[in-house]
mmCIF file of C-alpha atoms in Angstrom:
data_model
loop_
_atom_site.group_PDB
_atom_site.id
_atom_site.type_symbol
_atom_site.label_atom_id
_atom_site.label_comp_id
_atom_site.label_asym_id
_atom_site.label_seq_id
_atom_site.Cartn_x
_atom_site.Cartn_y
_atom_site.Cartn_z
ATOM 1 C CA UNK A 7 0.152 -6.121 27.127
ATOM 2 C CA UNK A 8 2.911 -6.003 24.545
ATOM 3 C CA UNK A 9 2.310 -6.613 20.535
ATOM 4 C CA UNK A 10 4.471 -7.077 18.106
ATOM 5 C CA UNK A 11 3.835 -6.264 14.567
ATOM 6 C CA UNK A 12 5.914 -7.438 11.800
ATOM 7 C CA UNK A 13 5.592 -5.929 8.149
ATOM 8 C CA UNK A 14 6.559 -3.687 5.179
ATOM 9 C CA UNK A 15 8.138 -3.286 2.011
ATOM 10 C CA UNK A 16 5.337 -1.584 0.695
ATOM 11 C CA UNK A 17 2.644 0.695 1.987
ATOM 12 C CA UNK A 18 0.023 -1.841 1.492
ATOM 13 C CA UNK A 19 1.728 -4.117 3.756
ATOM 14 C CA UNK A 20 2.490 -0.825 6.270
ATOM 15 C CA UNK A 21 -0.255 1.170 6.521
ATOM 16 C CA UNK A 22 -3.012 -1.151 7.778
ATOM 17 C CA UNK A 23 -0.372 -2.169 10.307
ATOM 18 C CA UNK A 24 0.020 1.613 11.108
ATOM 19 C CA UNK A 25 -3.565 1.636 11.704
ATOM 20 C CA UNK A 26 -4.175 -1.241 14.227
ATOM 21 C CA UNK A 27 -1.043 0.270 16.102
ATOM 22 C CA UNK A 28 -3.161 3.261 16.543
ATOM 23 C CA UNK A 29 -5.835 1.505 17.927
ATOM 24 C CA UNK A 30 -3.609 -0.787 20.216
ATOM 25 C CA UNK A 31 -2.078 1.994 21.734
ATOM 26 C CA UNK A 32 -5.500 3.836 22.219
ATOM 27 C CA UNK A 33 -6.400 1.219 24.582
ATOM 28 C CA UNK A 34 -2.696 0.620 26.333
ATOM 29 C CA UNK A 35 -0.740 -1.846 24.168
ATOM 30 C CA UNK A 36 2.674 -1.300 24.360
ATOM 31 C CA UNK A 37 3.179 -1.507 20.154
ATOM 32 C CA UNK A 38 6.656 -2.388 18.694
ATOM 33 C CA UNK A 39 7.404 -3.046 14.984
ATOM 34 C CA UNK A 40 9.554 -5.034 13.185
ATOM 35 C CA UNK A 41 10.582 -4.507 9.633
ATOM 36 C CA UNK A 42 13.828 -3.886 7.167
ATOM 37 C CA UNK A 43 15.640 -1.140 6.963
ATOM 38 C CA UNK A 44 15.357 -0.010 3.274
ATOM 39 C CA UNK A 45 11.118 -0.527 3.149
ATOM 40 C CA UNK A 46 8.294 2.208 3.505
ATOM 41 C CA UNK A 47 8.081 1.502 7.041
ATOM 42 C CA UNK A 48 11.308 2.187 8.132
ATOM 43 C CA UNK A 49 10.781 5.787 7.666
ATOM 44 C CA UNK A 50 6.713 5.906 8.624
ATOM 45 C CA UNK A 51 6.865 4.127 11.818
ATOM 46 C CA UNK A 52 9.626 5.839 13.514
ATOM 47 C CA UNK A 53 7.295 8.932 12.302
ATOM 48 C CA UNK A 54 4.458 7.200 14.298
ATOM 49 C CA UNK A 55 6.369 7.152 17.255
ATOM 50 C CA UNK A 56 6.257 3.586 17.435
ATOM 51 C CA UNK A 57 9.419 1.557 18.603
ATOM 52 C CA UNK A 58 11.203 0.451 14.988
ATOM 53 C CA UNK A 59 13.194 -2.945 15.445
ATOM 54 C CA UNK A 60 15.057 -3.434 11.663
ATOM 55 C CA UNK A 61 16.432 -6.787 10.293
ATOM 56 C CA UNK A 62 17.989 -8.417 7.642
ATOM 57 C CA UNK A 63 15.706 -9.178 4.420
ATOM 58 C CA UNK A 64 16.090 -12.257 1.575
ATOM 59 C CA UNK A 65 13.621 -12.411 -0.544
ATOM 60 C CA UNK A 66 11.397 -15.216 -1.531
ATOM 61 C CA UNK A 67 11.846 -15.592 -5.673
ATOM 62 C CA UNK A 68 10.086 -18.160 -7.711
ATOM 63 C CA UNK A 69 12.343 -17.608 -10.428
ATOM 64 C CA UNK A 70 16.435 -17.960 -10.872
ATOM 65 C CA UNK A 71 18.189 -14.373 -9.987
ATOM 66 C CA UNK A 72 21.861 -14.409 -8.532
ATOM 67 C CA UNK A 73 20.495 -12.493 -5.703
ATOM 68 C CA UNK A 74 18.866 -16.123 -4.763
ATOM 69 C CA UNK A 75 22.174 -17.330 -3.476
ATOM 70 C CA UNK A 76 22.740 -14.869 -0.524
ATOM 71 C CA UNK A 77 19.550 -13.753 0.348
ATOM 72 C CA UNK A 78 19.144 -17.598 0.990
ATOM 73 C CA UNK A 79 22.094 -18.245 2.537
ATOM 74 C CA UNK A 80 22.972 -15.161 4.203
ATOM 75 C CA UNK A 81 19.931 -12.910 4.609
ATOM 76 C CA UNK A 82 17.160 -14.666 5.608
ATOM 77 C CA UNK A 83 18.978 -16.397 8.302
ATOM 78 C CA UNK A 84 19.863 -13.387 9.780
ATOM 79 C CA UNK A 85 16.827 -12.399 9.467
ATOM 80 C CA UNK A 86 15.334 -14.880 11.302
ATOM 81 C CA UNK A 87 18.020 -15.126 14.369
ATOM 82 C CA UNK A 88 17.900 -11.273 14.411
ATOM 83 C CA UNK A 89 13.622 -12.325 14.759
ATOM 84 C CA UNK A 90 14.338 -15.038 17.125
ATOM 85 C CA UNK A 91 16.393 -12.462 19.219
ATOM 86 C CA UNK A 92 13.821 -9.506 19.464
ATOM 87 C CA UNK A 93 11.032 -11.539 20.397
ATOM 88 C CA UNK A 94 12.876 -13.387 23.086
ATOM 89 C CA UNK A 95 13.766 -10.061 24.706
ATOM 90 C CA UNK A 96 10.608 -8.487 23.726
ATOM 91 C CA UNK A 97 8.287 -10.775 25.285
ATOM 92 C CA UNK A 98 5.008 -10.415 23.443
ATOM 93 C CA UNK A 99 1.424 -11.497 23.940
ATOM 94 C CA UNK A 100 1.100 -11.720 20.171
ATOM 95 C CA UNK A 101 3.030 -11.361 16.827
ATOM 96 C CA UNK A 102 0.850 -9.689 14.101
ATOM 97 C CA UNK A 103 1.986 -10.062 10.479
ATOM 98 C CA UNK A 104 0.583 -7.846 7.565
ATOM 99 C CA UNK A 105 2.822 -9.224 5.320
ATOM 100 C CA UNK A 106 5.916 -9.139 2.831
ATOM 101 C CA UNK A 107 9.124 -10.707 3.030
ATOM 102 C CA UNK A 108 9.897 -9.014 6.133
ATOM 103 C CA UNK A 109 7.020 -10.453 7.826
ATOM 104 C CA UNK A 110 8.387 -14.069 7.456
ATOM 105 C CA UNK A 111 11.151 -14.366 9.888
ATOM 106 C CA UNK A 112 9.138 -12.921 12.931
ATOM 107 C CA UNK A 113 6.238 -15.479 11.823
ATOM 108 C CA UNK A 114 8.959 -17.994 12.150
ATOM 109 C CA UNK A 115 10.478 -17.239 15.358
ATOM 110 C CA UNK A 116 6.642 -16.556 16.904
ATOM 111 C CA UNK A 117 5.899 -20.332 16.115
ATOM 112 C CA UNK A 118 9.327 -21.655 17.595
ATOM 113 C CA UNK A 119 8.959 -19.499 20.640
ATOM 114 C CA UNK A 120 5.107 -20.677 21.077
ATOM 115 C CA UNK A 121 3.992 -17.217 20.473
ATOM 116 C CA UNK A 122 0.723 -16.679 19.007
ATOM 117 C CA UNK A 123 0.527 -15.378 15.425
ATOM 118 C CA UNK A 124 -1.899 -13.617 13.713
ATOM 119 C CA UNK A 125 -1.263 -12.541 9.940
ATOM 120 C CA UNK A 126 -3.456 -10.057 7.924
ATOM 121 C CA UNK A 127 -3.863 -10.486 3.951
ATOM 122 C CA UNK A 128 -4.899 -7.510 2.422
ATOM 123 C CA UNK A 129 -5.092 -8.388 -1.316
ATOM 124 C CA UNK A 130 -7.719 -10.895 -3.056
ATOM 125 C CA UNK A 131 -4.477 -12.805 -4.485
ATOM 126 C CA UNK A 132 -2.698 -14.102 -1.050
ATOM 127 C CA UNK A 133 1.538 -13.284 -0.874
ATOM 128 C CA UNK A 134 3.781 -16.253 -0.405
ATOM 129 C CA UNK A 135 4.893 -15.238 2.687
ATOM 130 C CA UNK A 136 1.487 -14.836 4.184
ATOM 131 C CA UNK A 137 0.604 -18.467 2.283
ATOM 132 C CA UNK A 138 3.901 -20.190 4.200
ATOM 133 C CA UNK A 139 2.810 -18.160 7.554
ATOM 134 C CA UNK A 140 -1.044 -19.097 7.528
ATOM 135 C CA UNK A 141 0.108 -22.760 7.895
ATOM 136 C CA UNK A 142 0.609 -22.016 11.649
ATOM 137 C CA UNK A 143 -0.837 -18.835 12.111
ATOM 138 C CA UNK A 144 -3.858 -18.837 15.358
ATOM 139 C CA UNK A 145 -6.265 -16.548 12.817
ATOM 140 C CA UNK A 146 -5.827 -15.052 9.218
ATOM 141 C CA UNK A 147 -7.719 -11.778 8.870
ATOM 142 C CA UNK A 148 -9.153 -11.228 5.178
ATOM 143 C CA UNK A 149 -9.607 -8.499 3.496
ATOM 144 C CA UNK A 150 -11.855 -10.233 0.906
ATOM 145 C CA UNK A 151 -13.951 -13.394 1.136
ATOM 146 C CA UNK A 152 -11.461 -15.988 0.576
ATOM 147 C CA UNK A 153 -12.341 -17.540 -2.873
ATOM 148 C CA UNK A 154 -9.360 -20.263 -3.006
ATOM 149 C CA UNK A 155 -7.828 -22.804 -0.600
ATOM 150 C CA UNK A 156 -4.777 -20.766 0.313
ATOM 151 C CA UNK A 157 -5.802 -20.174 4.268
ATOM 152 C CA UNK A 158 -7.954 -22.872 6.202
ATOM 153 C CA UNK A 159 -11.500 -22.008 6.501
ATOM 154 C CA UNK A 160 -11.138 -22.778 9.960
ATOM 155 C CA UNK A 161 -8.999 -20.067 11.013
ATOM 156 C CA UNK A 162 -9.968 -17.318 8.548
ATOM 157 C CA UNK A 163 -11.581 -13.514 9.762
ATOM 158 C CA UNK A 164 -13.446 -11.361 7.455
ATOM 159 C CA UNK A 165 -12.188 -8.452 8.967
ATOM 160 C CA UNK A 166 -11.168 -5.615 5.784
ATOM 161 C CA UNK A 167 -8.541 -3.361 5.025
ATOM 162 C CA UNK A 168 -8.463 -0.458 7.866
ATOM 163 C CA UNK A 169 -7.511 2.594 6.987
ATOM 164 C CA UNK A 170 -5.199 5.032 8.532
ATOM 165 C CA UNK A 171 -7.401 7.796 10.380
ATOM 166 C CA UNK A 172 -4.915 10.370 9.580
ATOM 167 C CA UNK A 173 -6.218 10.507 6.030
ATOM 168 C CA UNK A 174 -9.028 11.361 6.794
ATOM 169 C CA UNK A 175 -10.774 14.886 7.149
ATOM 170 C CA UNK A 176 -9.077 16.592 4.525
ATOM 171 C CA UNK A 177 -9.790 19.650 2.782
ATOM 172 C CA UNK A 178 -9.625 20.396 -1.127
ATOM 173 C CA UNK A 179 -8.899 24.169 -0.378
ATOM 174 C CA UNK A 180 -6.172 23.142 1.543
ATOM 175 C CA UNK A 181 -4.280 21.082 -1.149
ATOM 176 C CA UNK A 182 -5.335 24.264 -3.672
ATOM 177 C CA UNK A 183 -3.348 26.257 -1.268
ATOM 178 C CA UNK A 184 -0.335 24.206 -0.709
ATOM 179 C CA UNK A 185 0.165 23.288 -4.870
ATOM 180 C CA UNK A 186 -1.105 26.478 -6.066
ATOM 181 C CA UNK A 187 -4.008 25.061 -8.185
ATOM 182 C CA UNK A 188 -7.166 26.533 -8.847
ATOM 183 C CA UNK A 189 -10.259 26.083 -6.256
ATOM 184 C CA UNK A 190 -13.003 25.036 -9.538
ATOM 185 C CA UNK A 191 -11.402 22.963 -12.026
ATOM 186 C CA UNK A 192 -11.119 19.256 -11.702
ATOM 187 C CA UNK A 193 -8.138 17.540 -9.984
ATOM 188 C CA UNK A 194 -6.375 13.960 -10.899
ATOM 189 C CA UNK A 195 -4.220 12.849 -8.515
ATOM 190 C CA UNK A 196 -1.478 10.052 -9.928
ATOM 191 C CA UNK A 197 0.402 7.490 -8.046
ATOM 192 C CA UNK A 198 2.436 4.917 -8.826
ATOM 193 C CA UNK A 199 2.620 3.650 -4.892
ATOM 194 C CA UNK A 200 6.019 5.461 -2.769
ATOM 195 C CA UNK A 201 8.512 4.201 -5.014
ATOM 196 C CA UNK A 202 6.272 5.648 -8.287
ATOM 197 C CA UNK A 203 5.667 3.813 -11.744
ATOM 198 C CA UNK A 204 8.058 4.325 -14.127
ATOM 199 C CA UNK A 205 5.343 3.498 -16.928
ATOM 200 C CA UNK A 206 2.650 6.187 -15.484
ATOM 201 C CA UNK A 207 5.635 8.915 -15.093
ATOM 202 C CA UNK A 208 6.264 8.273 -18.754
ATOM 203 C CA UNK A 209 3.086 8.018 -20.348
ATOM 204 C CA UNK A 210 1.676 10.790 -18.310
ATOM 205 C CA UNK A 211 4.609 12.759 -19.017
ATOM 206 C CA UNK A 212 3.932 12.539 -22.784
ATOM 207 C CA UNK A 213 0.342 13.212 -22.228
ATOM 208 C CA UNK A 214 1.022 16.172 -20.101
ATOM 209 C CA UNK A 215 -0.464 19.497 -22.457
ATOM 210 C CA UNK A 216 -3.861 17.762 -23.690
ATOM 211 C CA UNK A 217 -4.018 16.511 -19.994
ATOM 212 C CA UNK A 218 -3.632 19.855 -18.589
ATOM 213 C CA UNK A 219 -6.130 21.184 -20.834
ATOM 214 C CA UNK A 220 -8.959 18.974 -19.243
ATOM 215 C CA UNK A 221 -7.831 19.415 -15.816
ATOM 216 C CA UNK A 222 -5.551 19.483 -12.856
ATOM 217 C CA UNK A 223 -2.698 17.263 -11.856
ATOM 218 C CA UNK A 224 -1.110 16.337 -8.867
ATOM 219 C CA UNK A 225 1.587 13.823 -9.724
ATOM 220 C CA UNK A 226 3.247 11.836 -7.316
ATOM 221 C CA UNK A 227 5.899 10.385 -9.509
ATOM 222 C CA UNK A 228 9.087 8.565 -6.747
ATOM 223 C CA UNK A 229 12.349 9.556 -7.355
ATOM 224 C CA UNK A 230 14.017 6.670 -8.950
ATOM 225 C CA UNK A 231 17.803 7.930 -9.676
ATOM 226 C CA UNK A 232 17.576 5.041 -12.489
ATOM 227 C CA UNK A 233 14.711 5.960 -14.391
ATOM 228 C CA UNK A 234 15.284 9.059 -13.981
ATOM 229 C CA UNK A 235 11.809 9.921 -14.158
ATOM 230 C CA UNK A 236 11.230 12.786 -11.647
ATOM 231 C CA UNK A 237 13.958 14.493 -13.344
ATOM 232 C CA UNK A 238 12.236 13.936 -16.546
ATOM 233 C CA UNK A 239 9.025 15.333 -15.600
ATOM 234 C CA UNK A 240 10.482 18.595 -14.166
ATOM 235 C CA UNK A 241 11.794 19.135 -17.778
ATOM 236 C CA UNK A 242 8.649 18.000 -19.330
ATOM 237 C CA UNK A 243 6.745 20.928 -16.893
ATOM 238 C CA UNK A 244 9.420 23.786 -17.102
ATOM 239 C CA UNK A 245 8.772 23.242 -21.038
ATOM 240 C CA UNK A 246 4.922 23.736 -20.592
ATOM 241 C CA UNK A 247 2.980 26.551 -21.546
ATOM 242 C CA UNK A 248 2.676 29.332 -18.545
ATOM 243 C CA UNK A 249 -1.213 28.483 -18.456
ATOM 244 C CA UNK A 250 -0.743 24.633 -18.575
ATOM 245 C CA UNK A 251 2.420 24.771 -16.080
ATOM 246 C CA UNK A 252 0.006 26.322 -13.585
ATOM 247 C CA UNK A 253 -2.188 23.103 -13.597
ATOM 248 C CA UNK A 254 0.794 20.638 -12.993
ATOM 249 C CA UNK A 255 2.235 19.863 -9.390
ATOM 250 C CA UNK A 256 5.322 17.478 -9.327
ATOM 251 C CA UNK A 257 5.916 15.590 -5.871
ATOM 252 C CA UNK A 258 8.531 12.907 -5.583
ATOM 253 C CA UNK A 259 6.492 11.818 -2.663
ATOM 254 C CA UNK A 260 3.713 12.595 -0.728
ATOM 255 C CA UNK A 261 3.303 12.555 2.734
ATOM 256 C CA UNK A 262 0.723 13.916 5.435
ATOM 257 C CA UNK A 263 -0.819 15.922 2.985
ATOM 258 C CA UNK A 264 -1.772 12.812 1.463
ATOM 259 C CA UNK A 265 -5.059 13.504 3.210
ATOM 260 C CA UNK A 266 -5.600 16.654 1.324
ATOM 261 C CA UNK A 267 -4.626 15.416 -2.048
ATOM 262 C CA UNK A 268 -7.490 12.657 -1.573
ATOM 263 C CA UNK A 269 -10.154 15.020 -0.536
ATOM 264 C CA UNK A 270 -8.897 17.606 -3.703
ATOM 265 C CA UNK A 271 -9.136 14.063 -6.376
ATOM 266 C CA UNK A 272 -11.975 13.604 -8.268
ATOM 267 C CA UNK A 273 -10.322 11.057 -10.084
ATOM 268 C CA UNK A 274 -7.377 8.585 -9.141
ATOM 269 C CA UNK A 275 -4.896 7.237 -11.639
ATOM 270 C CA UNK A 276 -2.863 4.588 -10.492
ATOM 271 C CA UNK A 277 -1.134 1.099 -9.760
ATOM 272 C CA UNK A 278 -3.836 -1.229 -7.840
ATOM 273 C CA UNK A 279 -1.714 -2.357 -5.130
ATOM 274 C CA UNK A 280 -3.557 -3.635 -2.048
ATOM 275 C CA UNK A 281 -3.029 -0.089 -0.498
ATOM 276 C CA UNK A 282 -4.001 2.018 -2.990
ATOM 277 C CA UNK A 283 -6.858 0.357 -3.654
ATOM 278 C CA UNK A 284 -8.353 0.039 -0.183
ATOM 279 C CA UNK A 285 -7.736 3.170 0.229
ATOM 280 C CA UNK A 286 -9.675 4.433 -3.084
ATOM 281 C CA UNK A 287 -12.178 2.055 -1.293
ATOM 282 C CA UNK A 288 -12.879 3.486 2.001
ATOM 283 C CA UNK A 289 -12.799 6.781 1.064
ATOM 284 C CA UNK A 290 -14.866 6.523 -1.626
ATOM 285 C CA UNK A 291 -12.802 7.830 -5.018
ATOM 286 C CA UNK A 292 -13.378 6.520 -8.273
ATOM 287 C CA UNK A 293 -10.389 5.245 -10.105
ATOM 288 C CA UNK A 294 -8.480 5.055 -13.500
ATOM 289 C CA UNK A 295 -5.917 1.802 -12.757
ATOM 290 C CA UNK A 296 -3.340 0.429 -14.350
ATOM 291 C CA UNK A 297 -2.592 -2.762 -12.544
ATOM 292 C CA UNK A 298 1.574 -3.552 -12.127
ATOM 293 C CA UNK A 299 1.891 -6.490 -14.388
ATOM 294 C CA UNK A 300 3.961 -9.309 -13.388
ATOM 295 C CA UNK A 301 3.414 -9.345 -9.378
ATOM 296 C CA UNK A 302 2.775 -12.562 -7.849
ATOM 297 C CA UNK A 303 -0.379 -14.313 -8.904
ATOM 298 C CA UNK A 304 -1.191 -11.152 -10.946
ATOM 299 C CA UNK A 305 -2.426 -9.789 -7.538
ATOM 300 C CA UNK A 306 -3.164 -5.824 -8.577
ATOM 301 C CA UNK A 307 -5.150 -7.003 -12.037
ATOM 302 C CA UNK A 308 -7.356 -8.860 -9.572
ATOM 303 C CA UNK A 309 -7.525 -6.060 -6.953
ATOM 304 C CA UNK A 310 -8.260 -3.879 -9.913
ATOM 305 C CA UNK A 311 -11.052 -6.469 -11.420
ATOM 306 C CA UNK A 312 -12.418 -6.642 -8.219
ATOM 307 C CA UNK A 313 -13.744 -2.981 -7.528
ATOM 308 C CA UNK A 314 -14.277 -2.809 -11.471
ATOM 309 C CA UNK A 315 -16.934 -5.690 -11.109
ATOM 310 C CA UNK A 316 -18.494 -3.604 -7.825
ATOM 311 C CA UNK A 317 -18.540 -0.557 -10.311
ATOM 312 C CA UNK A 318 -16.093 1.848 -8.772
ATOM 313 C CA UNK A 319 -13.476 1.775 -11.153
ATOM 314 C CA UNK A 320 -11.696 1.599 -14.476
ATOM 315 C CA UNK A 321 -9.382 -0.930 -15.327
ATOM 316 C CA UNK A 322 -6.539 -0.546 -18.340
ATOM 317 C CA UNK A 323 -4.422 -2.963 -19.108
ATOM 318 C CA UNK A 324 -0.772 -1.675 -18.955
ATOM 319 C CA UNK A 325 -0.253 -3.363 -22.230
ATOM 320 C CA UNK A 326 -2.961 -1.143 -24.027
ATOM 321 C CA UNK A 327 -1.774 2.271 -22.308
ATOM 322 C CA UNK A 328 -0.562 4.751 -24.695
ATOM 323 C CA UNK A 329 -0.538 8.534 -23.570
ATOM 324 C CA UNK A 330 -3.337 9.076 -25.933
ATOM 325 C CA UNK A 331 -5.376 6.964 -24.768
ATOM 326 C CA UNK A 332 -5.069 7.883 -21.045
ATOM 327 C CA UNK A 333 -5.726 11.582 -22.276
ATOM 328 C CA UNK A 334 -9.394 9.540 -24.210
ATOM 329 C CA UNK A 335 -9.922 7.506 -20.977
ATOM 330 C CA UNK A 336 -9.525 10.699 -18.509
ATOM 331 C CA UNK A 337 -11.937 13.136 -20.877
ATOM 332 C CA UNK A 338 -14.732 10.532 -20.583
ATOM 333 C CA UNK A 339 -14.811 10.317 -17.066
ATOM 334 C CA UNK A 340 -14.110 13.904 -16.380
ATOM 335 C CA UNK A 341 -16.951 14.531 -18.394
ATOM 336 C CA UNK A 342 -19.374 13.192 -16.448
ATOM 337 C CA UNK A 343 -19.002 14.268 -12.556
ATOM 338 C CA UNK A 344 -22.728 12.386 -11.554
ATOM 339 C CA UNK A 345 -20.866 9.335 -13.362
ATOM 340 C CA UNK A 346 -17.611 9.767 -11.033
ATOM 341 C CA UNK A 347 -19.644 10.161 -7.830
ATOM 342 C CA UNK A 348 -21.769 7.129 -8.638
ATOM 343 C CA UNK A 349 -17.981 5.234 -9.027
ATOM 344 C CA UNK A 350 -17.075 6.558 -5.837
ATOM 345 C CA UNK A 351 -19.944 5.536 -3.789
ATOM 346 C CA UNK A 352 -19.503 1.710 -5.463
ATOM 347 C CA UNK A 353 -16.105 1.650 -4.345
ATOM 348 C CA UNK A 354 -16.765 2.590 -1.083
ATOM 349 C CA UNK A 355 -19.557 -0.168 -0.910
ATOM 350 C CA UNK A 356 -15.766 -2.575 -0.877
ATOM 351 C CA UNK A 357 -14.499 -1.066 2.518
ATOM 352 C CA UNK A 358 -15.247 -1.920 5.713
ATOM 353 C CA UNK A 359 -15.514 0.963 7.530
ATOM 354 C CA UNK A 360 -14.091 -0.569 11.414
ATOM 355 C CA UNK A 361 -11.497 -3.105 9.755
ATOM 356 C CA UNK A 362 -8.901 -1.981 12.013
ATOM 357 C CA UNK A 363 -11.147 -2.327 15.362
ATOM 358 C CA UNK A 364 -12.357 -5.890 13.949
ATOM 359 C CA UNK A 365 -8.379 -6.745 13.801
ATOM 360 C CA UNK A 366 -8.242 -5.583 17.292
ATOM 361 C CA UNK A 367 -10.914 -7.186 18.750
ATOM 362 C CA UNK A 368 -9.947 -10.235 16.851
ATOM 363 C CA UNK A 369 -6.200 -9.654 18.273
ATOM 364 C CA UNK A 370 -7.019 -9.329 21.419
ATOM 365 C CA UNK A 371 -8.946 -12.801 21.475
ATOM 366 C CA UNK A 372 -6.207 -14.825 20.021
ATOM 367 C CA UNK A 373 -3.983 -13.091 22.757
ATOM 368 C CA UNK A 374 -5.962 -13.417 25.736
ATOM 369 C CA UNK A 375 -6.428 -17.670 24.617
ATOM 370 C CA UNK A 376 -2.427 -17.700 25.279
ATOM 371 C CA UNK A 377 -1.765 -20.695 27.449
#
């Protein structure tokens, strides 16, 4: 049996995707992916070892933005005939979506070519292109109990987020070792997602000494050459007191050893994209986050809102961050370890443990109901 999964942009939409490969191929699937060729998962699933098919990418904007015109009229028809192409020559059983602009063409061409579809949604606040593909999709697997009308009942699978098992089973003395930070005090790990948060980076940045004084950071920060921000923060470090600078390790981003940094957290700071989140969630780490504002439907502040109501985090609104209040916000909950375990354990109650088998299974149904 051959699968096809279609995805990206960002490692929400990438990494669940990256973890029902894994289980696909554990039981003989022959996996290929499609995706573009400037998201996240054009460098992690060559890195998988997973066939990588790129295409062209328009975007889908609500709004008026020049970039409308050929991503329209240029783009997304490529995109699609590029689609239309691959799975023609491909030949698969089933076309699995996880979402993101990328996702749409292949959705497209799986309904023309009478292949079956089955899309994944892994926020509570459904993407457009995940809204225009569940009109003809076989199944829609949820990662929350649907609340709206956006999917029909009908076809809709509680199934969760899964979470890739390579980030699991990490140790903190190995992320000690690898950023030279000490074995005993408290470590914060900060994300902004792969492509970083220019607002964190900054507001971190200027919090950086009376941070360092409660604890230890590792700071995964991008490397945007137009904000300029990772360059920022090396000055910001180099200017730090020898003590202090010893506390502070600077990644533009972080990779395998992402496993390590999440067993070394007691405490997350961060965007509350879908993959964050989720996997905050199933590993169970209590979190500090600052939802993007702006995305569509306000997806991360209801994410964020979401695990705040089951107990296991802390939402703050971007527009009330200021660096001393993070530096208030992280000395309360630092301050109480029994507190931050508790918040853990809460989030974890939000995961679902076997999503990506559930997808499988589910998968595997749709496929073998092919006429």
């Amino acid at each position: 049996m051959r699968i096809v999964i279609a995805g990206g942009g960002t490692g929400g939409h990438t990494s669940p995707g990256l973890a029902v490969a894994a289980c696909l191929r554990e039981s003989g699937v022959d996996v290929h992916w499609i995706g573009s060729r400037s998201g996240i998962e054009a460098r992690r699933v060559p890195e998988a070892g997973l066939p990588f098919h790129p295409i062209p990418v328009g975007k889908l904007r609500r709004y008026w933005d020049w970039q409308n015109v050929p991503d329209l009229a240029v783009r997304a028809p490529a995109g699609l005939a590029r689609a239309w192409r691959l799975l023609r020559r491909l030949h698969p059983a089933l076309v699995f979506a996880t979402g993101g602009f990328v996702a749409l063409p292949p959705a497209l061409a799986a309904r023309a070519l009478r292949i079956p579809l089955v899309i994944h949604e892994q926020t509570s606040v459904p993407g457009l292109a995940n809204r225009v593909a569940g009109r003809f999709a076989r199944r829609i697997a949820l990662t929350f109990p649907q609340t709206g009308s956006d999917f029909p009942p009908g076809r809709t699978v509680l199934t969760g987020n899964p979470l890739r098992p390579e980030l699991r089973g990490g140790t903190r003395a190995e992320a000690c070792r690898r950023y030279g930070l000490d074995d005993q005090a408290p470590i914060v790990y900060v994300t902004g997602g792969a492509l970083g948060s220019h607002r964190l980076n900054r507001d971190v940045g200027e919090a950086l000494p009376r941070l360092l004084e409660t604890c230890q950071i590792i700071h995964q920060s991008g490397d945007n050459k137009t904000t300029g921000d990772h360059a920022w923060l090396l000055g910001r470090a180099r200017a730090l007191p020898e003590g202090l600078g010893r506390r502070y390790a600077l990644v533009a981003y972080v990779g395998a050893e992402l496993r390590e940094v999440y067993a070394a957290a007691a405490l997350v700071i961060g965007r509350s994209g879908a993959g964050t989140v989720n996997e905050c969630c199933q590993l169970g780490l209590p979190a500090l986050y600052v939802p993007l504002p702006g995305t569509s439907g306000d997806e991360q502040t209801a994410n964020a809102r979401l695990v705040e109501a089951a107990g296991g985090a802390v939402v703050f609104p971007q527009v009330s961050l200021t660096p001393g209040g993070l530096v208030e916000a992280v000395r309360r909950l630092l301050a109480d370890p029994g507190g931050l375990a508790a918040m853990g354990a809460r989030a974890r109650t939000l995961a679902v443990p076997d999503a990506a088998d559930r997808i499988v299974r589910l998968l595997f149904e749709v496929a073998g109901s092919r006429p």
